[in-house]
PDB file of C-alpha atoms in Angstrom:
ATOM      1  CA  MET A   1      35.326  13.646   0.379  1.00  0.00           C
ATOM      2  CA  GLU A   2      33.773  12.745  -2.960  1.00  0.00           C
ATOM      3  CA  MET A   3      30.422  10.906  -2.933  1.00  0.00           C
ATOM      4  CA  GLU A   4      29.950   7.548  -4.645  1.00  0.00           C
ATOM      5  CA  PRO A   5      27.826   7.921  -7.836  1.00  0.00           C
ATOM      6  CA  ASP A   6      24.669   6.318  -6.380  1.00  0.00           C
ATOM      7  CA  THR A   7      24.938   8.336  -3.172  1.00  0.00           C
ATOM      8  CA  ALA A   8      25.407  11.579  -5.073  1.00  0.00           C
ATOM      9  CA  LEU A   9      22.452  10.799  -7.324  1.00  0.00           C
ATOM     10  CA  ARG A  10      20.174  10.131  -4.363  1.00  0.00           C
ATOM     11  CA  HIS A  11      21.379  13.265  -2.562  1.00  0.00           C
ATOM     12  CA  ASP A  12      20.899  15.578  -5.541  1.00  0.00           C
ATOM     13  CA  HIS A  13      17.466  14.165  -6.304  1.00  0.00           C
ATOM     14  CA  GLU A  14      16.295  14.466  -2.699  1.00  0.00           C
ATOM     15  CA  VAL A  15      17.473  18.083  -2.433  1.00  0.00           C
ATOM     16  CA  THR A  16      15.683  19.024  -5.659  1.00  0.00           C
ATOM     17  CA  MET A  17      12.422  17.388  -4.632  1.00  0.00           C
ATOM     18  CA  MET A  18      12.560  18.911  -1.150  1.00  0.00           C
ATOM     19  CA  ARG A  19      12.921  22.422  -2.562  1.00  0.00           C
ATOM     20  CA  GLY A  20      10.007  21.847  -4.920  1.00  0.00           C
ATOM     21  CA  ARG A  21       7.534  21.176  -2.073  1.00  0.00           C
ATOM     22  CA  ARG A  22       8.948  23.459   0.653  1.00  0.00           C
ATOM     23  CA  ASP A  23       6.368  26.229   0.230  1.00  0.00           C
ATOM     24  CA  PHE A  24       3.440  23.824   0.537  1.00  0.00           C
ATOM     25  CA  PHE A  25       4.586  22.302   3.775  1.00  0.00           C
ATOM     26  CA  ARG A  26       5.487  25.676   5.234  1.00  0.00           C
ATOM     27  CA  ALA A  27       1.914  26.738   4.567  1.00  0.00           C
ATOM     28  CA  LEU A  28       0.690  23.473   6.030  1.00  0.00           C
ATOM     29  CA  GLY A  29       2.669  24.106   9.187  1.00  0.00           C
ATOM     30  CA  LEU A  30       1.080  27.561   9.428  1.00  0.00           C
ATOM     31  CA  ALA A  31      -2.379  26.036   9.201  1.00  0.00           C
ATOM     32  CA  THR A  32      -1.501  23.623  11.989  1.00  0.00           C
ATOM     33  CA  ALA A  33      -0.538  26.518  14.220  1.00  0.00           C
ATOM     34  CA  LEU A  34      -3.835  28.215  13.405  1.00  0.00           C
ATOM     35  CA  GLY A  35      -5.840  25.095  14.196  1.00  0.00           C
ATOM     36  CA  GLY A  36      -6.585  24.156  10.583  1.00  0.00           C
ATOM     37  CA  GLY A  37      -8.560  20.999   9.912  1.00  0.00           C
ATOM     38  CA  LEU A  38      -6.808  19.213   7.037  1.00  0.00           C
ATOM     39  CA  THR A  39      -7.535  15.477   7.200  1.00  0.00           C
ATOM     40  CA  LEU A  40      -7.285  12.602   4.789  1.00  0.00           C
ATOM     41  CA  VAL A  41     -10.689  11.150   5.646  1.00  0.00           C
ATOM     42  CA  GLY A  42     -12.589  10.098   8.719  1.00  0.00           C
ATOM     43  CA  GLY A  43     -12.205   6.716  10.345  1.00  0.00           C
ATOM     44  CA  GLY A  44      -9.364   4.741  11.849  1.00  0.00           C
ATOM     45  CA  GLN A  45      -8.488   7.172  14.622  1.00  0.00           C
ATOM     46  CA  SER A  46      -7.136   6.637  18.123  1.00  0.00           C
ATOM     47  CA  ALA A  47      -9.147   7.598  21.222  1.00  0.00           C
ATOM     48  CA  HIS A  48      -7.392  10.977  21.233  1.00  0.00           C
ATOM     49  CA  ALA A  49      -8.204  11.653  17.581  1.00  0.00           C
ATOM     50  CA  GLN A  50     -11.799  10.434  17.977  1.00  0.00           C
ATOM     51  CA  ALA A  51     -12.402  13.089  20.644  1.00  0.00           C
ATOM     52  CA  ALA A  52     -11.273  15.849  18.289  1.00  0.00           C
ATOM     53  CA  ALA A  53     -10.580  16.127  14.575  1.00  0.00           C
ATOM     54  CA  PRO A  54      -7.010  15.165  13.676  1.00  0.00           C
ATOM     55  CA  THR A  55      -4.591  18.064  13.447  1.00  0.00           C
ATOM     56  CA  ASP A  56      -2.491  18.682  10.390  1.00  0.00           C
ATOM     57  CA  ALA A  57       0.454  17.154  12.272  1.00  0.00           C
ATOM     58  CA  ASP A  58      -1.615  14.011  12.963  1.00  0.00           C
ATOM     59  CA  VAL A  59      -2.394  13.648   9.271  1.00  0.00           C
ATOM     60  CA  LEU A  60       1.190  14.286   8.171  1.00  0.00           C
ATOM     61  CA  ASN A  61       2.444  11.720  10.662  1.00  0.00           C
ATOM     62  CA  PHE A  62      -0.130   9.210   9.419  1.00  0.00           C
ATOM     63  CA  ALA A  63       1.214   9.744   5.912  1.00  0.00           C
ATOM     64  CA  LEU A  64       4.779   9.470   7.227  1.00  0.00           C
ATOM     65  CA  ASN A  65       4.070   5.950   8.510  1.00  0.00           C
ATOM     66  CA  LEU A  66       3.092   4.898   4.997  1.00  0.00           C
ATOM     67  CA  GLU A  67       6.095   6.653   3.509  1.00  0.00           C
ATOM     68  CA  TYR A  68       8.365   4.746   5.908  1.00  0.00           C
ATOM     69  CA  LEU A  69       6.842   1.504   4.633  1.00  0.00           C
ATOM     70  CA  GLU A  70       7.129   2.321   0.947  1.00  0.00           C
ATOM     71  CA  ALA A  71      10.538   3.989   1.140  1.00  0.00           C
ATOM     72  CA  ASN A  72      12.081   1.071   3.010  1.00  0.00           C
ATOM     73  CA  PHE A  73      10.578  -1.521   0.684  1.00  0.00           C
ATOM     74  CA  TYR A  74      11.856   0.233  -2.428  1.00  0.00           C
ATOM     75  CA  SER A  75      15.210   1.136  -0.874  1.00  0.00           C
ATOM     76  CA  ILE A  76      15.907  -2.462   0.096  1.00  0.00           C
ATOM     77  CA  ALA A  77      14.625  -3.969  -3.155  1.00  0.00           C
ATOM     78  CA  VAL A  78      16.324  -1.450  -5.468  1.00  0.00           C
ATOM     79  CA  LEU A  79      19.354  -0.129  -3.558  1.00  0.00           C
ATOM     80  CA  GLY A  80      19.970  -2.971  -1.106  1.00  0.00           C
ATOM     81  CA  GLU A  81      19.687  -0.715   1.959  1.00  0.00           C
ATOM     82  CA  THR A  82      17.155   0.584   4.459  1.00  0.00           C
ATOM     83  CA  LEU A  83      16.593   4.258   5.141  1.00  0.00           C
ATOM     84  CA  PRO A  84      19.574   5.847   6.934  1.00  0.00           C
ATOM     85  CA  ALA A  85      19.421   6.094  10.730  1.00  0.00           C
ATOM     86  CA  ASN A  86      18.935   9.878  10.683  1.00  0.00           C
ATOM     87  CA  LEU A  87      15.602   9.371   8.864  1.00  0.00           C
ATOM     88  CA  GLN A  88      14.228   6.928  11.453  1.00  0.00           C
ATOM     89  CA  THR A  89      14.153   8.878  14.722  1.00  0.00           C
ATOM     90  CA  GLY A  90      11.239  10.727  16.310  1.00  0.00           C
ATOM     91  CA  THR A  91       8.368  10.488  18.753  1.00  0.00           C
ATOM     92  CA  GLY A  92       6.549   7.266  19.547  1.00  0.00           C
ATOM     93  CA  THR A  93       7.950   3.756  19.639  1.00  0.00           C
ATOM     94  CA  PRO A  94      10.884   3.307  17.244  1.00  0.00           C
ATOM     95  CA  GLY A  95      11.182   0.061  15.345  1.00  0.00           C
ATOM     96  CA  ALA A  96      13.430  -1.741  12.912  1.00  0.00           C
ATOM     97  CA  VAL A  97      12.772  -3.111   9.444  1.00  0.00           C
ATOM     98  CA  THR A  98      12.689  -6.894   9.303  1.00  0.00           C
ATOM     99  CA  GLY A  99      13.819  -8.781   6.209  1.00  0.00           C
ATOM    100  CA  GLY A 100      14.203  -7.881   2.564  1.00  0.00           C
ATOM    101  CA  ARG A 101      17.022  -7.991   0.040  1.00  0.00           C
ATOM    102  CA  GLN A 102      17.970  -6.440  -3.289  1.00  0.00           C
ATOM    103  CA  VAL A 103      16.119  -7.588  -6.397  1.00  0.00           C
ATOM    104  CA  THR A 104      17.961  -8.755  -9.509  1.00  0.00           C
ATOM    105  CA  PHE A 105      16.073  -7.003 -12.294  1.00  0.00           C
ATOM    106  CA  SER A 106      15.911  -8.679 -15.687  1.00  0.00           C
ATOM    107  CA  ASP A 107      14.453  -5.706 -17.548  1.00  0.00           C
ATOM    108  CA  SER A 108      16.560  -2.533 -17.567  1.00  0.00           C
ATOM    109  CA  VAL A 109      13.480  -0.365 -18.139  1.00  0.00           C
ATOM    110  CA  VAL A 110      11.730  -1.746 -15.063  1.00  0.00           C
ATOM    111  CA  ALA A 111      14.954  -1.284 -13.086  1.00  0.00           C
ATOM    112  CA  ARG A 112      15.115   2.401 -14.051  1.00  0.00           C
ATOM    113  CA  LEU A 113      11.452   2.950 -13.196  1.00  0.00           C
ATOM    114  CA  ALA A 114      11.967   1.269  -9.829  1.00  0.00           C
ATOM    115  CA  ARG A 115      14.955   3.489  -9.094  1.00  0.00           C
ATOM    116  CA  GLU A 116      12.974   6.633  -9.874  1.00  0.00           C
ATOM    117  CA  ILE A 117      10.154   5.566  -7.533  1.00  0.00           C
ATOM    118  CA  THR A 118      12.698   4.749  -4.841  1.00  0.00           C
ATOM    119  CA  LEU A 119      14.272   8.194  -4.959  1.00  0.00           C
ATOM    120  CA  ASN A 120      10.854   9.870  -4.808  1.00  0.00           C
ATOM    121  CA  GLU A 121       9.783   7.879  -1.758  1.00  0.00           C
ATOM    122  CA  ARG A 122      13.019   8.523   0.128  1.00  0.00           C
ATOM    123  CA  THR A 123      12.574  12.228  -0.546  1.00  0.00           C
ATOM    124  CA  HIS A 124       9.020  12.115   0.819  1.00  0.00           C
ATOM    125  CA  VAL A 125      10.289  10.744   4.135  1.00  0.00           C
ATOM    126  CA  ALA A 126      13.103  13.285   4.445  1.00  0.00           C
ATOM    127  CA  PHE A 127      10.918  16.243   3.543  1.00  0.00           C
ATOM    128  CA  ILE A 128       7.894  15.434   5.717  1.00  0.00           C
ATOM    129  CA  ARG A 129      10.189  14.762   8.682  1.00  0.00           C
ATOM    130  CA  GLY A 130      11.907  18.082   8.125  1.00  0.00           C
ATOM    131  CA  GLN A 131       8.650  20.007   8.100  1.00  0.00           C
ATOM    132  CA  LEU A 132       7.262  18.263  11.199  1.00  0.00           C
ATOM    133  CA  GLY A 133      10.500  18.868  13.091  1.00  0.00           C
ATOM    134  CA  SER A 134      10.337  17.610  16.689  1.00  0.00           C
ATOM    135  CA  ALA A 135       6.735  16.449  16.123  1.00  0.00           C
ATOM    136  CA  ALA A 136       7.802  13.856  13.543  1.00  0.00           C
ATOM    137  CA  ILE A 137       7.116  10.267  14.528  1.00  0.00           C
ATOM    138  CA  ALA A 138       9.822   7.627  14.637  1.00  0.00           C
ATOM    139  CA  GLN A 139       9.881   4.863  12.096  1.00  0.00           C
ATOM    140  CA  PRO A 140       7.714   2.063  13.525  1.00  0.00           C
ATOM    141  CA  ALA A 141       8.574  -1.629  13.290  1.00  0.00           C
ATOM    142  CA  ILE A 142       8.042  -2.765   9.685  1.00  0.00           C
ATOM    143  CA  ASP A 143       7.821  -6.343   8.412  1.00  0.00           C
ATOM    144  CA  LEU A 144       9.266  -6.817   4.912  1.00  0.00           C
ATOM    145  CA  SER A 145      10.378 -10.413   5.444  1.00  0.00           C
ATOM    146  CA  VAL A 146       9.549 -13.547   3.461  1.00  0.00           C
ATOM    147  CA  SER A 147       8.706 -16.184   6.092  1.00  0.00           C
ATOM    148  CA  PRO A 148       5.372 -18.075   5.892  1.00  0.00           C
ATOM    149  CA  THR A 149       3.975 -15.718   8.545  1.00  0.00           C
ATOM    150  CA  SER A 150       5.385 -12.475   7.082  1.00  0.00           C
ATOM    151  CA  ALA A 151       3.086  -9.675   5.933  1.00  0.00           C
ATOM    152  CA  PHE A 152       3.770 -10.310   2.247  1.00  0.00           C
ATOM    153  CA  SER A 153       3.101 -14.024   2.681  1.00  0.00           C
ATOM    154  CA  VAL A 154      -0.123 -13.441   4.615  1.00  0.00           C
ATOM    155  CA  ALA A 155      -1.266 -11.009   1.913  1.00  0.00           C
ATOM    156  CA  ALA A 156      -0.363 -13.435  -0.871  1.00  0.00           C
ATOM    157  CA  ARG A 157      -2.114 -16.290   0.947  1.00  0.00           C
ATOM    158  CA  SER A 158      -5.281 -14.259   1.415  1.00  0.00           C
ATOM    159  CA  ALA A 159      -5.174 -13.544  -2.321  1.00  0.00           C
ATOM    160  CA  GLY A 160      -4.808 -17.241  -3.080  1.00  0.00           C
ATOM    161  CA  LEU A 161      -1.345 -16.861  -4.627  1.00  0.00           C
ATOM    162  CA  ILE A 162       0.254 -19.366  -2.219  1.00  0.00           C
ATOM    163  CA  GLY A 163      -0.978 -22.202  -0.051  1.00  0.00           C
ATOM    164  CA  ALA A 164      -0.893 -22.847   3.690  1.00  0.00           C
ATOM    165  CA  GLY A 165       2.620 -22.833   5.129  1.00  0.00           C
ATOM    166  CA  GLN A 166       4.162 -21.396   1.971  1.00  0.00           C
ATOM    167  CA  SER A 167       6.109 -18.161   1.619  1.00  0.00           C
ATOM    168  CA  PHE A 168       5.841 -15.348  -0.902  1.00  0.00           C
ATOM    169  CA  ASP A 169       9.176 -13.725  -1.719  1.00  0.00           C
ATOM    170  CA  PRO A 170       8.829 -10.201  -3.209  1.00  0.00           C
ATOM    171  CA  TYR A 171      12.554 -10.139  -3.952  1.00  0.00           C
ATOM    172  CA  ALA A 172      12.826 -13.442  -5.828  1.00  0.00           C
ATOM    173  CA  SER A 173      11.879 -12.077  -9.236  1.00  0.00           C
ATOM    174  CA  GLU A 174      10.979  -8.932 -11.100  1.00  0.00           C
ATOM    175  CA  GLU A 175       7.359 -10.093 -11.355  1.00  0.00           C
ATOM    176  CA  ASN A 176       7.112 -10.666  -7.600  1.00  0.00           C
ATOM    177  CA  PHE A 177       8.583  -7.220  -6.938  1.00  0.00           C
ATOM    178  CA  LEU A 178       6.070  -5.539  -9.255  1.00  0.00           C
ATOM    179  CA  LEU A 179       3.109  -7.325  -7.665  1.00  0.00           C
ATOM    180  CA  SER A 180       4.311  -6.416  -4.165  1.00  0.00           C
ATOM    181  CA  ALA A 181       4.846  -2.760  -5.083  1.00  0.00           C
ATOM    182  CA  TYR A 182       1.404  -2.746  -6.727  1.00  0.00           C
ATOM    183  CA  LEU A 183      -0.106  -4.076  -3.493  1.00  0.00           C
ATOM    184  CA  LEU A 184       1.221  -1.007  -1.637  1.00  0.00           C
ATOM    185  CA  GLU A 185       1.202   1.779  -4.225  1.00  0.00           C
ATOM    186  CA  ASP A 186      -2.469   1.752  -5.211  1.00  0.00           C
ATOM    187  CA  VAL A 187      -3.398   2.212  -1.551  1.00  0.00           C
ATOM    188  CA  GLY A 188      -1.420   5.454  -1.363  1.00  0.00           C
ATOM    189  CA  VAL A 189      -3.211   6.882  -4.391  1.00  0.00           C
ATOM    190  CA  THR A 190      -6.663   6.218  -2.941  1.00  0.00           C
ATOM    191  CA  ALA A 191      -5.616   7.684   0.421  1.00  0.00           C
ATOM    192  CA  TYR A 192      -4.544  10.991  -1.148  1.00  0.00           C
ATOM    193  CA  LYS A 193      -7.710  10.989  -3.259  1.00  0.00           C
ATOM    194  CA  GLY A 194      -9.687  10.843  -0.002  1.00  0.00           C
ATOM    195  CA  ALA A 195      -8.260  14.228   0.997  1.00  0.00           C
ATOM    196  CA  ALA A 196      -9.709  16.119  -1.969  1.00  0.00           C
ATOM    197  CA  PRO A 197     -13.234  16.905  -0.626  1.00  0.00           C
ATOM    198  CA  LEU A 198     -11.841  18.118   2.695  1.00  0.00           C
ATOM    199  CA  LEU A 199      -9.353  20.713   1.431  1.00  0.00           C
ATOM    200  CA  THR A 200     -10.337  24.405   1.184  1.00  0.00           C
ATOM    201  CA  ASN A 201      -7.006  26.263   1.169  1.00  0.00           C
ATOM    202  CA  LYS A 202      -5.890  26.769  -2.437  1.00  0.00           C
ATOM    203  CA  THR A 203      -2.242  26.235  -1.508  1.00  0.00           C
ATOM    204  CA  PHE A 204      -3.141  22.864  -0.006  1.00  0.00           C
ATOM    205  CA  ILE A 205      -5.293  21.887  -2.984  1.00  0.00           C
ATOM    206  CA  ASP A 206      -2.548  22.743  -5.468  1.00  0.00           C
ATOM    207  CA  ALA A 207       0.235  20.956  -3.575  1.00  0.00           C
ATOM    208  CA  SER A 208      -1.925  17.976  -2.604  1.00  0.00           C
ATOM    209  CA  ALA A 209      -2.832  17.535  -6.258  1.00  0.00           C
ATOM    210  CA  GLY A 210       0.879  17.525  -7.096  1.00  0.00           C
ATOM    211  CA  ILE A 211       1.691  14.885  -4.471  1.00  0.00           C
ATOM    212  CA  LEU A 212      -1.261  12.767  -5.587  1.00  0.00           C
ATOM    213  CA  ALA A 213       0.019  13.023  -9.148  1.00  0.00           C
ATOM    214  CA  VAL A 214       3.423  11.651  -8.088  1.00  0.00           C
ATOM    215  CA  GLU A 215       1.809   8.654  -6.405  1.00  0.00           C
ATOM    216  CA  ALA A 216      -0.473   8.139  -9.403  1.00  0.00           C
ATOM    217  CA  TYR A 217       2.550   8.231 -11.733  1.00  0.00           C
ATOM    218  CA  HIS A 218       4.164   5.551  -9.574  1.00  0.00           C
ATOM    219  CA  SER A 219       1.056   3.413  -9.697  1.00  0.00           C
ATOM    220  CA  ALA A 220       0.789   3.830 -13.470  1.00  0.00           C
ATOM    221  CA  MET A 221       4.448   2.841 -13.912  1.00  0.00           C
ATOM    222  CA  LEU A 222       3.857  -0.334 -11.933  1.00  0.00           C
ATOM    223  CA  ARG A 223       0.527  -1.192 -13.531  1.00  0.00           C
ATOM    224  CA  THR A 224       1.978  -0.646 -17.017  1.00  0.00           C
ATOM    225  CA  SER A 225       4.919  -2.916 -16.186  1.00  0.00           C
ATOM    226  CA  ILE A 226       2.542  -5.576 -14.852  1.00  0.00           C
ATOM    227  CA  HIS A 227       0.414  -5.198 -17.997  1.00  0.00           C
ATOM    228  CA  MET A 228       3.447  -5.836 -20.212  1.00  0.00           C
ATOM    229  CA  LYS A 229       4.408  -8.883 -18.133  1.00  0.00           C
ATOM    230  CA  GLY A 230       0.831 -10.119 -18.338  1.00  0.00           C
ATOM    231  CA  MET A 231       0.760  -9.868 -22.121  1.00  0.00           C
ATOM    232  CA  ALA A 232       3.629 -12.361 -22.188  1.00  0.00           C
ATOM    233  CA  THR A 233       2.448 -14.421 -19.191  1.00  0.00           C
ATOM    234  CA  PRO A 234      -1.350 -14.183 -18.675  1.00  0.00           C
ATOM    235  CA  ALA A 235      -1.064 -15.648 -15.177  1.00  0.00           C
ATOM    236  CA  VAL A 236       0.324 -12.273 -14.065  1.00  0.00           C
ATOM    237  CA  PHE A 237      -3.081 -10.717 -14.859  1.00  0.00           C
ATOM    238  CA  ASP A 238      -4.720 -13.357 -12.645  1.00  0.00           C
ATOM    239  CA  GLN A 239      -2.321 -12.509  -9.837  1.00  0.00           C
ATOM    240  CA  SER A 240      -3.075  -8.774 -10.059  1.00  0.00           C
ATOM    241  CA  GLU A 241      -6.811  -9.531  -9.927  1.00  0.00           C
ATOM    242  CA  ALA A 242      -6.302 -11.764  -6.892  1.00  0.00           C
ATOM    243  CA  ILE A 243      -4.422  -8.993  -5.042  1.00  0.00           C
ATOM    244  CA  SER A 244      -7.141  -6.494  -5.960  1.00  0.00           C
ATOM    245  CA  ASN A 245      -9.852  -8.826  -4.633  1.00  0.00           C
ATOM    246  CA  ALA A 246      -7.906  -9.326  -1.407  1.00  0.00           C
ATOM    247  CA  ARG A 247      -7.681  -5.558  -0.860  1.00  0.00           C
ATOM    248  CA  ASP A 248     -11.409  -5.261  -1.501  1.00  0.00           C
ATOM    249  CA  ALA A 249     -12.112  -7.980   1.048  1.00  0.00           C
ATOM    250  CA  LEU A 250     -10.087  -6.128   3.686  1.00  0.00           C
ATOM    251  CA  ASP A 251     -11.370  -2.569   3.323  1.00  0.00           C
ATOM    252  CA  GLY A 252     -15.133  -3.130   3.293  1.00  0.00           C
ATOM    253  CA  PRO A 253     -18.057  -4.496   1.276  1.00  0.00           C
ATOM    254  CA  ALA A 254     -17.776  -2.172  -1.725  1.00  0.00           C
ATOM    255  CA  ASP A 255     -16.216  -3.715  -4.845  1.00  0.00           C
ATOM    256  CA  LEU A 256     -14.067  -0.762  -5.935  1.00  0.00           C
ATOM    257  CA  ASP A 257     -10.520  -2.053  -6.374  1.00  0.00           C
ATOM    258  CA  GLN A 258      -9.347  -3.159  -9.803  1.00  0.00           C
ATOM    259  CA  GLY A 259      -6.589  -5.379 -11.083  1.00  0.00           C
ATOM    260  CA  VAL A 260      -4.632  -4.916 -14.285  1.00  0.00           C
ATOM    261  CA  ARG A 261      -6.477  -7.374 -16.526  1.00  0.00           C
ATOM    262  CA  PRO A 262      -7.394  -5.932 -19.978  1.00  0.00           C
ATOM    263  CA  THR A 263     -11.084  -5.638 -20.788  1.00  0.00           C
ATOM    264  CA  GLY A 264     -13.015  -6.131 -24.024  1.00  0.00           C
ATOM    265  CA  SER A 265     -11.874  -8.063 -27.063  1.00  0.00           C
ATOM    266  CA  GLY A 266     -10.754  -7.474 -30.627  1.00  0.00           C
ATOM    267  CA  ASP A 267     -11.010  -3.823 -31.604  1.00  0.00           C
ATOM    268  CA  THR A 268     -12.538  -2.967 -28.197  1.00  0.00           C
ATOM    269  CA  LEU A 269      -9.682  -4.468 -26.156  1.00  0.00           C
ATOM    270  CA  THR A 270      -8.278  -1.945 -23.690  1.00  0.00           C
ATOM    271  CA  SER A 271      -5.734  -2.068 -20.892  1.00  0.00           C
ATOM    272  CA  ASN A 272      -6.639  -1.194 -17.310  1.00  0.00           C
ATOM    273  CA  ILE A 273      -3.703   0.969 -16.311  1.00  0.00           C
ATOM    274  CA  VAL A 274      -5.929   3.549 -14.585  1.00  0.00           C
ATOM    275  CA  PRO A 275      -8.540   2.059 -12.212  1.00  0.00           C
ATOM    276  CA  THR A 276     -11.612   4.307 -12.479  1.00  0.00           C
ATOM    277  CA  ASP A 277     -15.380   4.351 -12.054  1.00  0.00           C
ATOM    278  CA  ALA A 278     -17.944   5.019 -14.797  1.00  0.00           C
ATOM    279  CA  ASN A 279     -17.019   8.697 -14.690  1.00  0.00           C
ATOM    280  CA  GLY A 280     -13.324   8.068 -15.212  1.00  0.00           C
ATOM    281  CA  ILE A 281     -12.525   8.937 -11.563  1.00  0.00           C
ATOM    282  CA  THR A 282     -10.515   6.857  -9.117  1.00  0.00           C
ATOM    283  CA  PHE A 283     -11.976   6.016  -5.711  1.00  0.00           C
ATOM    284  CA  SER A 284     -11.030   7.042  -2.173  1.00  0.00           C
ATOM    285  CA  ARG A 285     -10.086   5.194   1.019  1.00  0.00           C
ATOM    286  CA  THR A 286     -10.449   6.401   4.595  1.00  0.00           C
ATOM    287  CA  THR A 287      -7.526   6.219   7.004  1.00  0.00           C
ATOM    288  CA  GLY A 288      -9.274   3.254   8.623  1.00  0.00           C
ATOM    289  CA  GLN A 289      -9.507   1.448   5.294  1.00  0.00           C
ATOM    290  CA  VAL A 290      -5.863   2.196   4.538  1.00  0.00           C
ATOM    291  CA  LEU A 291      -4.910   0.595   7.853  1.00  0.00           C
ATOM    292  CA  ASN A 292      -7.156  -2.414   7.120  1.00  0.00           C
ATOM    293  CA  ILE A 293      -4.802  -3.199   4.264  1.00  0.00           C
ATOM    294  CA  ALA A 294      -1.604  -2.201   6.068  1.00  0.00           C
ATOM    295  CA  TYR A 295      -2.577  -4.352   9.082  1.00  0.00           C
ATOM    296  CA  LEU A 296      -4.079  -7.084   6.852  1.00  0.00           C
ATOM    297  CA  SER A 297      -7.193  -7.152   9.017  1.00  0.00           C
ATOM    298  CA  ARG A 298     -10.902  -6.473   8.483  1.00  0.00           C
ATOM    299  CA  THR A 299     -11.376  -5.719  12.173  1.00  0.00           C
ATOM    300  CA  SER A 300     -10.719  -2.565  14.176  1.00  0.00           C
ATOM    301  CA  THR A 301      -7.200  -3.037  15.499  1.00  0.00           C
ATOM    302  CA  ASP A 302      -4.094  -0.980  16.156  1.00  0.00           C
ATOM    303  CA  ARG A 303      -1.450  -3.343  14.790  1.00  0.00           C
ATOM    304  CA  GLY A 304      -0.610  -6.219  12.456  1.00  0.00           C
ATOM    305  CA  GLY A 305       0.559  -7.031   8.962  1.00  0.00           C
ATOM    306  CA  PHE A 306       3.264  -4.692   7.724  1.00  0.00           C
ATOM    307  CA  PHE A 307       3.227  -2.835  11.085  1.00  0.00           C
ATOM    308  CA  PRO A 308       3.445  -5.623  13.705  1.00  0.00           C
ATOM    309  CA  ASN A 309       3.428  -3.120  16.595  1.00  0.00           C
ATOM    310  CA  GLY A 310       1.157  -0.619  14.868  1.00  0.00           C
ATOM    311  CA  VAL A 311       1.872   2.751  13.316  1.00  0.00           C
ATOM    312  CA  ASN A 312       3.064   5.730  15.341  1.00  0.00           C
ATOM    313  CA  GLY A 313       0.980   8.851  15.879  1.00  0.00           C
ATOM    314  CA  ASN A 314      -2.629   9.521  16.859  1.00  0.00           C
ATOM    315  CA  ILE A 315      -4.324   7.902  13.839  1.00  0.00           C
ATOM    316  CA  ARG A 316      -3.795   4.217  14.605  1.00  0.00           C
ATOM    317  CA  LEU A 317      -7.014   2.217  14.297  1.00  0.00           C
ATOM    318  CA  SER A 318      -8.203   0.300  11.272  1.00  0.00           C
ATOM    319  CA  ALA A 319     -11.915   0.194  10.425  1.00  0.00           C
ATOM    320  CA  ALA A 320     -14.367  -2.505  11.529  1.00  0.00           C
ATOM    321  CA  ASN A 321     -15.498  -4.209   8.330  1.00  0.00           C
TER     322      ASN A 321
END
């Protein structure tokens, strides 16, 4: 039976990406069996994980939760579908995706970029699940809806983008989609960055750097698109700054996050596509800080926001900020 064009494209892309990272995850599985200590960063662990350092499987499953969130958001917004059922099963409490619909893109370039990101994120889910095998967690409940109490609306309200009782719809326009993807994507980059000081195996360092690069490419695509929108409509820059400030308020006292507003003036005017410190280096987040943003809470909790019933796996707690 011949595949439809979109289905064939997604299949071919996923197979290619899976082959490209197979050796890394095989090595990672070996380290798990040997009791290796690969972690993203400390913080945000369950009682089990607090008693002992997270295993490689714990860390991979933590990442898988985030991949479920991103892959479903992009799949719905770009392809009009959730992840297939065979990519949702596993250990822990299974959950469904609530809400979401396909975006009508007005810019063909943005549409193509969004499709590329979508295919990458779907591949991440399929590949990580395949390497974890029976240890892979199930997809948890994920809120991608647009009601006044939805995760996107709560996030937008905390950023001051909407008022009390109002809704933020990520699917209503290309600009809303970009801002929503930007809310999620930058968090993934800083989470992978947090792994760098903890890795000692050269295979892990090489492959982790490659995965981080993919997420950073995604973030740069989105931030560049937002920058172009902001040049035409300056209010978009204000919105990116508001989202950045909201993330900073959730993950602790440090003012590290950055929006997409250009800096300088005249001949010194520069964009802010790459958020860096004075040394040109991006910052890190702990697993607890990542969950602060995912749960939309500054407190130590095991659920909320985009994961109304919490994530699956042993790393479940957000940090107390």
